[in-house]
Amino acid sequence: MTIISYICNIKTLFVLTLGIFLHKEVQSQIALPVNYEFQQFFEVYNYMNPSVVDSSKIFSIRLHNRTSFGLFEGVQRNILVANKIFFKNNRRFATLGIAATRASDGPFIQRNGLYISGAWFTKLSSRWAISAGMKVGSLNYVFKPSQFSVGGSDWAWDGAIGLSLYSPKVIVGLSIQQILPSTLRPLDYIVFLNPYWNIFYKGILYQKGVWLGEMNALMSWSTQTSVTLSFAPIVTWNHLVKSGLIYQYAKGLSIFIGIQSTLGQHLRWSIGASFLLYSTSSSRFTDGVLEFSGLIHP
């Protein structure tokens, strides 16, 4: 057994021991929701805020993966979001979609979510539009059997609501996650799904010729956690190559690069990857993070 494997086993034992012996109520922010942990937040706005829509995508599927390695090997976050536009006319349209998530914290701890979402988009004028959306589903916590525990599983209702405002160059949105007062008891402790908030900003800063410069910003907070700030300046060249930086305040800095193109007359696709360049973690075991995203839409 390597030193890293030994440390990971000790970490798992510690978490399971808390659940079995301490019998204390804990907050769900100890195991943060999946969308809170994505560095590429600008690629999953619709998952974080169900009101975010794009009138140019009649149907879209987005896949996302975040994998840690090094000390925290085995920690993964996966997400799938699919949306389709219905009832579209010149001023308004509705969308329906599904979202599925899977988060693994090592070989024994897992969180799964499955949601149905919907949104309504309305043009207010030639320059302004607004959309409102919600999603509802279930969240499942699983502690797999191990030499330390017989394991356990529980699920609870979960949901979110959001509101977004659009102009030709700026989108601003507000959402509230975990709005349903739910609890889970996967072992002998209770997990409360407490509400938390997201505010995002997406704006075009520069557009000339084949160059497009955008700024993305996200602020997240709850009553149990401190405010999290993320910024991502992204540059796109010739509608083909995207690159930029992702900075999370007091956490770290990542680099992002992606490509996008068209297959045939209608099918568009894109794929992007980011890698953690610098972490502010005080631990001498620096966690490596690699993140991928992909989008397909007609």
Coordinates of C-alpha atoms in Angstrom, one line a residue:
M1 CA 0.0 0.0 0.0
T2 CA 1.4 3.4 -1.0
I3 CA 1.6 6.3 1.4
I4 CA -1.1 8.2 -0.7
S5 CA -3.4 5.2 -0.5
Y6 CA -2.9 4.9 3.2
I7 CA -3.7 8.5 3.7
C8 CA -6.9 8.2 1.6
N9 CA -8.0 5.2 3.6
I10 CA -7.4 7.1 6.8
K11 CA -9.5 10.0 5.4
T12 CA -12.3 7.6 4.5
L13 CA -12.2 6.0 8.0
F14 CA -12.4 9.5 9.6
V15 CA -15.5 10.5 7.6
L16 CA -17.2 7.2 8.3
T17 CA -16.3 7.3 12.0
L18 CA -18.0 10.7 12.2
G19 CA -21.2 9.3 10.7
I20 CA -21.3 6.2 12.9
F21 CA -20.2 7.4 16.3
L22 CA -20.7 11.1 16.7
H23 CA -24.4 11.1 15.9
K24 CA -24.4 14.9 15.2
E25 CA -26.4 16.9 12.8
V26 CA -24.2 18.2 10.0
Q27 CA -24.8 20.6 7.1
S28 CA -24.8 19.5 3.5
Q29 CA -22.1 22.1 2.8
I30 CA -19.6 19.6 4.3
A31 CA -20.2 17.7 1.0
L32 CA -20.8 20.6 -1.3
P33 CA -23.3 20.3 -4.2
V34 CA -21.8 19.3 -7.5
N35 CA -22.4 22.6 -9.3
Y36 CA -20.6 24.5 -6.5
E37 CA -17.3 22.7 -7.3
F38 CA -17.0 23.2 -11.0
Q39 CA -14.2 25.5 -12.1
Q40 CA -15.7 25.9 -15.6
F41 CA -18.8 27.6 -14.1
F42 CA -19.3 29.5 -17.4
E43 CA -20.0 26.2 -19.2
V44 CA -22.7 25.1 -16.7
Y45 CA -24.8 28.3 -16.1
N46 CA -27.9 26.4 -17.0
Y47 CA -27.3 23.8 -14.4
M48 CA -26.6 26.4 -11.7
N49 CA -29.5 28.6 -12.8
P50 CA -32.4 26.8 -14.5
S51 CA -33.6 30.1 -16.0
V52 CA -30.6 30.4 -18.3
V53 CA -31.6 29.6 -21.9
D54 CA -30.2 30.1 -25.4
S55 CA -32.7 30.8 -28.3
S56 CA -30.2 29.6 -30.9
K57 CA -30.1 26.0 -29.5
I58 CA -33.3 24.2 -30.3
F59 CA -31.9 21.1 -28.6
S60 CA -28.6 20.7 -26.7
I61 CA -26.7 18.2 -24.7
R62 CA -23.9 19.1 -22.4
L63 CA -21.5 16.8 -20.6
H64 CA -19.0 17.8 -17.9
N65 CA -16.3 16.0 -15.9
R66 CA -14.0 17.2 -13.2
T67 CA -11.3 14.7 -12.0
S68 CA -8.9 15.2 -9.2
F69 CA -5.6 13.3 -8.9
G70 CA -2.6 13.1 -6.6
L71 CA -3.7 12.9 -2.9
F72 CA -7.4 13.2 -3.8
E73 CA -7.4 10.6 -6.6
G74 CA -10.9 9.1 -7.0
V75 CA -12.7 12.4 -6.4
Q76 CA -14.9 13.1 -9.5
R77 CA -17.8 15.3 -10.5
N78 CA -19.9 14.5 -13.5
I79 CA -22.9 16.3 -15.0
L80 CA -25.2 15.8 -17.9
V81 CA -27.7 18.5 -19.0
A82 CA -30.2 18.3 -21.9
N83 CA -32.7 21.0 -22.9
K84 CA -35.2 21.4 -25.7
I85 CA -37.1 24.5 -26.8
F86 CA -40.9 24.3 -27.1
F87 CA -43.7 26.8 -28.1
K88 CA -41.3 29.3 -29.7
N89 CA -42.5 32.5 -31.5
N90 CA -41.0 35.9 -32.1
R91 CA -41.3 37.1 -28.5
R92 CA -41.2 34.1 -26.2
F93 CA -40.5 30.4 -25.8
A94 CA -40.4 27.6 -23.2
T95 CA -37.8 24.9 -22.5
L96 CA -37.9 21.5 -20.9
G97 CA -34.9 19.5 -19.8
I98 CA -33.3 17.0 -17.6
A99 CA -30.1 17.1 -15.5
A100 CA -28.2 14.3 -13.9
T101 CA -25.2 14.5 -11.6
R102 CA -22.8 12.1 -10.0
A103 CA -20.2 13.0 -7.4
S104 CA -17.7 10.5 -6.0
D105 CA -15.6 11.2 -3.0
G106 CA -13.2 8.3 -3.2
P107 CA -14.4 4.7 -3.5
F108 CA -17.0 4.7 -0.7
I109 CA -18.9 8.0 -0.7
Q110 CA -21.2 9.0 -3.6
R111 CA -23.9 11.6 -4.3
N112 CA -26.3 11.3 -7.2
G113 CA -29.0 13.8 -8.5
L114 CA -31.7 13.6 -11.1
Y115 CA -33.8 16.6 -12.1
I116 CA -36.5 17.9 -14.5
S117 CA -36.2 21.5 -15.4
G118 CA -38.2 24.1 -17.2
A119 CA -37.9 27.8 -18.2
W120 CA -39.9 30.6 -19.8
F121 CA -38.2 33.3 -21.9
T122 CA -39.9 36.6 -22.8
K123 CA -38.6 39.6 -24.9
L124 CA -39.4 42.8 -23.1
S125 CA -38.2 45.1 -25.9
S126 CA -35.8 45.0 -28.8
R127 CA -32.9 45.2 -26.3
W128 CA -34.1 43.5 -23.1
A129 CA -35.4 40.1 -22.3
I130 CA -36.1 38.1 -19.1
S131 CA -36.4 34.4 -18.2
A132 CA -37.5 32.4 -15.2
G133 CA -36.9 28.8 -14.5
M134 CA -37.0 26.0 -12.0
K135 CA -35.9 22.4 -11.5
V136 CA -37.1 19.7 -9.2
G137 CA -35.8 16.2 -8.5
S138 CA -34.1 14.0 -6.0
L139 CA -30.7 13.9 -4.4
N140 CA -29.2 10.6 -3.2
Y141 CA -26.3 10.2 -0.7
V142 CA -24.6 6.7 -0.7
F143 CA -22.0 5.3 1.7
K144 CA -20.9 2.1 0.2
P145 CA -20.1 -0.9 2.4
S146 CA -16.5 -1.1 3.6
Q147 CA -14.4 -2.7 6.3
F148 CA -15.4 0.3 8.5
S149 CA -19.1 0.3 7.9
V150 CA -22.1 -1.7 6.5
G151 CA -22.9 1.4 4.4
G152 CA -26.1 3.3 4.0
S153 CA -28.2 5.3 1.5
D154 CA -30.9 7.9 1.6
W155 CA -32.6 10.3 -0.8
A156 CA -34.5 13.5 -0.5
W157 CA -36.4 16.0 -2.7
D158 CA -34.3 18.8 -4.1
G159 CA -35.0 21.9 -6.3
A160 CA -33.9 25.3 -7.5
I161 CA -35.4 28.5 -9.0
G162 CA -33.7 31.2 -11.0
L163 CA -34.2 34.5 -12.8
S164 CA -32.1 36.0 -15.6
L165 CA -32.0 39.3 -17.4
Y166 CA -30.6 39.7 -21.0
S167 CA -29.3 42.6 -23.0
P168 CA -27.3 42.5 -26.3
K169 CA -24.0 42.2 -24.5
V170 CA -24.7 41.2 -20.9
I171 CA -26.6 38.4 -19.1
V172 CA -27.1 38.6 -15.3
G173 CA -28.8 35.9 -13.3
L174 CA -29.8 35.0 -9.7
S175 CA -30.7 31.5 -8.5
I176 CA -31.4 29.8 -5.2
Q177 CA -30.4 26.1 -4.9
Q178 CA -31.7 23.5 -2.4
I179 CA -35.0 25.5 -1.9
L180 CA -36.9 22.5 -0.5
P181 CA -36.5 21.9 3.3
S182 CA -35.1 18.3 3.0
T183 CA -32.9 16.1 5.1
L184 CA -31.0 12.9 4.5
R185 CA -29.8 10.2 6.8
P186 CA -27.4 7.9 4.9
L187 CA -25.9 6.6 8.2
D188 CA -26.5 7.7 11.7
Y189 CA -26.2 11.4 11.1
I190 CA -28.5 13.9 9.4
V191 CA -27.6 16.0 6.4
F192 CA -29.6 19.2 6.0
L193 CA -30.0 20.5 2.4
N194 CA -29.7 24.2 3.3
P195 CA -30.4 26.9 0.6
Y196 CA -27.5 28.6 -1.1
W197 CA -27.4 31.4 -3.7
N198 CA -25.6 32.1 -7.0
I199 CA -25.3 35.4 -8.8
F200 CA -23.6 35.3 -12.2
Y201 CA -22.5 37.8 -14.8
K202 CA -21.6 37.2 -18.5
G203 CA -20.6 40.1 -20.6
I204 CA -18.9 40.9 -23.9
L205 CA -16.0 43.2 -23.3
Y206 CA -14.5 43.3 -26.8
Q207 CA -15.7 42.3 -30.3
K208 CA -13.8 43.2 -33.4
G209 CA -13.1 41.2 -36.5
V210 CA -12.4 37.6 -35.6
W211 CA -11.8 38.4 -31.9
L212 CA -14.4 38.2 -29.1
G213 CA -13.5 38.9 -25.5
E214 CA -15.9 37.9 -22.6
M215 CA -15.8 38.2 -18.8
N216 CA -17.6 35.7 -16.7
A217 CA -18.1 36.1 -12.9
L218 CA -19.9 34.0 -10.3
M219 CA -20.6 34.7 -6.6
S220 CA -22.0 31.8 -4.4
W221 CA -22.8 31.8 -0.7
S222 CA -25.0 30.3 2.0
T223 CA -25.6 30.9 5.7
Q224 CA -23.1 28.1 6.5
T225 CA -20.2 28.9 4.1
S226 CA -18.2 32.0 3.2
V227 CA -18.7 33.8 -0.1
T228 CA -17.0 32.1 -3.1
L229 CA -15.9 34.4 -6.0
S230 CA -14.9 33.1 -9.4
F231 CA -13.8 35.1 -12.6
A232 CA -13.1 33.8 -16.1
P233 CA -11.9 36.1 -18.9
I234 CA -12.3 34.1 -22.1
V235 CA -11.1 35.0 -25.6
T236 CA -12.6 33.4 -28.8
W237 CA -10.8 33.5 -32.2
N238 CA -12.7 33.1 -35.4
H239 CA -15.6 31.3 -33.7
L240 CA -13.2 28.4 -33.5
V241 CA -10.7 28.5 -30.6
K242 CA -11.5 29.6 -27.0
S243 CA -8.9 30.2 -24.3
G244 CA -8.6 32.0 -21.0
L245 CA -8.1 31.8 -17.3
I246 CA -10.3 30.8 -14.4
Y247 CA -9.5 32.4 -11.1
Q248 CA -11.2 31.4 -7.8
Y249 CA -10.6 33.9 -5.0
A250 CA -8.5 32.4 -2.2
K251 CA -8.5 29.0 -4.0
G252 CA -6.5 28.9 -7.2
L253 CA -5.9 29.6 -10.8
S254 CA -6.6 27.4 -13.9
I255 CA -6.0 27.7 -17.6
F256 CA -8.8 26.9 -20.1
I257 CA -8.7 26.1 -23.8
G258 CA -11.4 24.8 -26.1
I259 CA -12.5 24.4 -29.7
Q260 CA -15.9 24.6 -31.4
S261 CA -17.1 23.9 -34.9
T262 CA -20.0 22.8 -37.2
L263 CA -20.6 19.3 -38.6
G264 CA -22.8 19.4 -41.7
Q265 CA -25.2 22.3 -42.0
H266 CA -26.7 22.3 -38.5
L267 CA -24.9 20.2 -36.0
R268 CA -22.5 22.2 -33.8
W269 CA -20.2 20.9 -31.2
S270 CA -17.6 22.2 -28.7
I271 CA -15.2 20.8 -26.2
G272 CA -13.0 22.4 -23.6
A273 CA -10.5 21.5 -20.9
S274 CA -9.0 23.3 -18.0
F275 CA -6.1 22.4 -15.7
L276 CA -5.3 23.7 -12.2
L277 CA -2.1 25.8 -12.4
Y278 CA -1.9 27.1 -8.9
S279 CA -3.7 26.3 -5.6
T280 CA -3.7 28.4 -2.4
S281 CA -4.1 25.2 -0.3
S282 CA -1.7 25.3 2.6
S283 CA -1.3 21.5 2.4
R284 CA 2.0 20.3 1.0
F285 CA 0.0 17.7 -0.9
T286 CA -1.3 19.8 -3.8
D287 CA -4.5 18.5 -5.5
G288 CA -4.3 18.3 -9.3
V289 CA -7.5 19.0 -11.2
L290 CA -8.4 18.3 -14.8
E291 CA -11.8 19.3 -16.2
F292 CA -13.5 18.6 -19.5
S293 CA -16.8 19.9 -21.0
G294 CA -18.6 19.2 -24.2
L295 CA -21.7 20.5 -26.0
I296 CA -23.7 19.2 -29.0
H297 CA -26.7 21.0 -30.5
P298 CA -28.4 21.2 -33.9

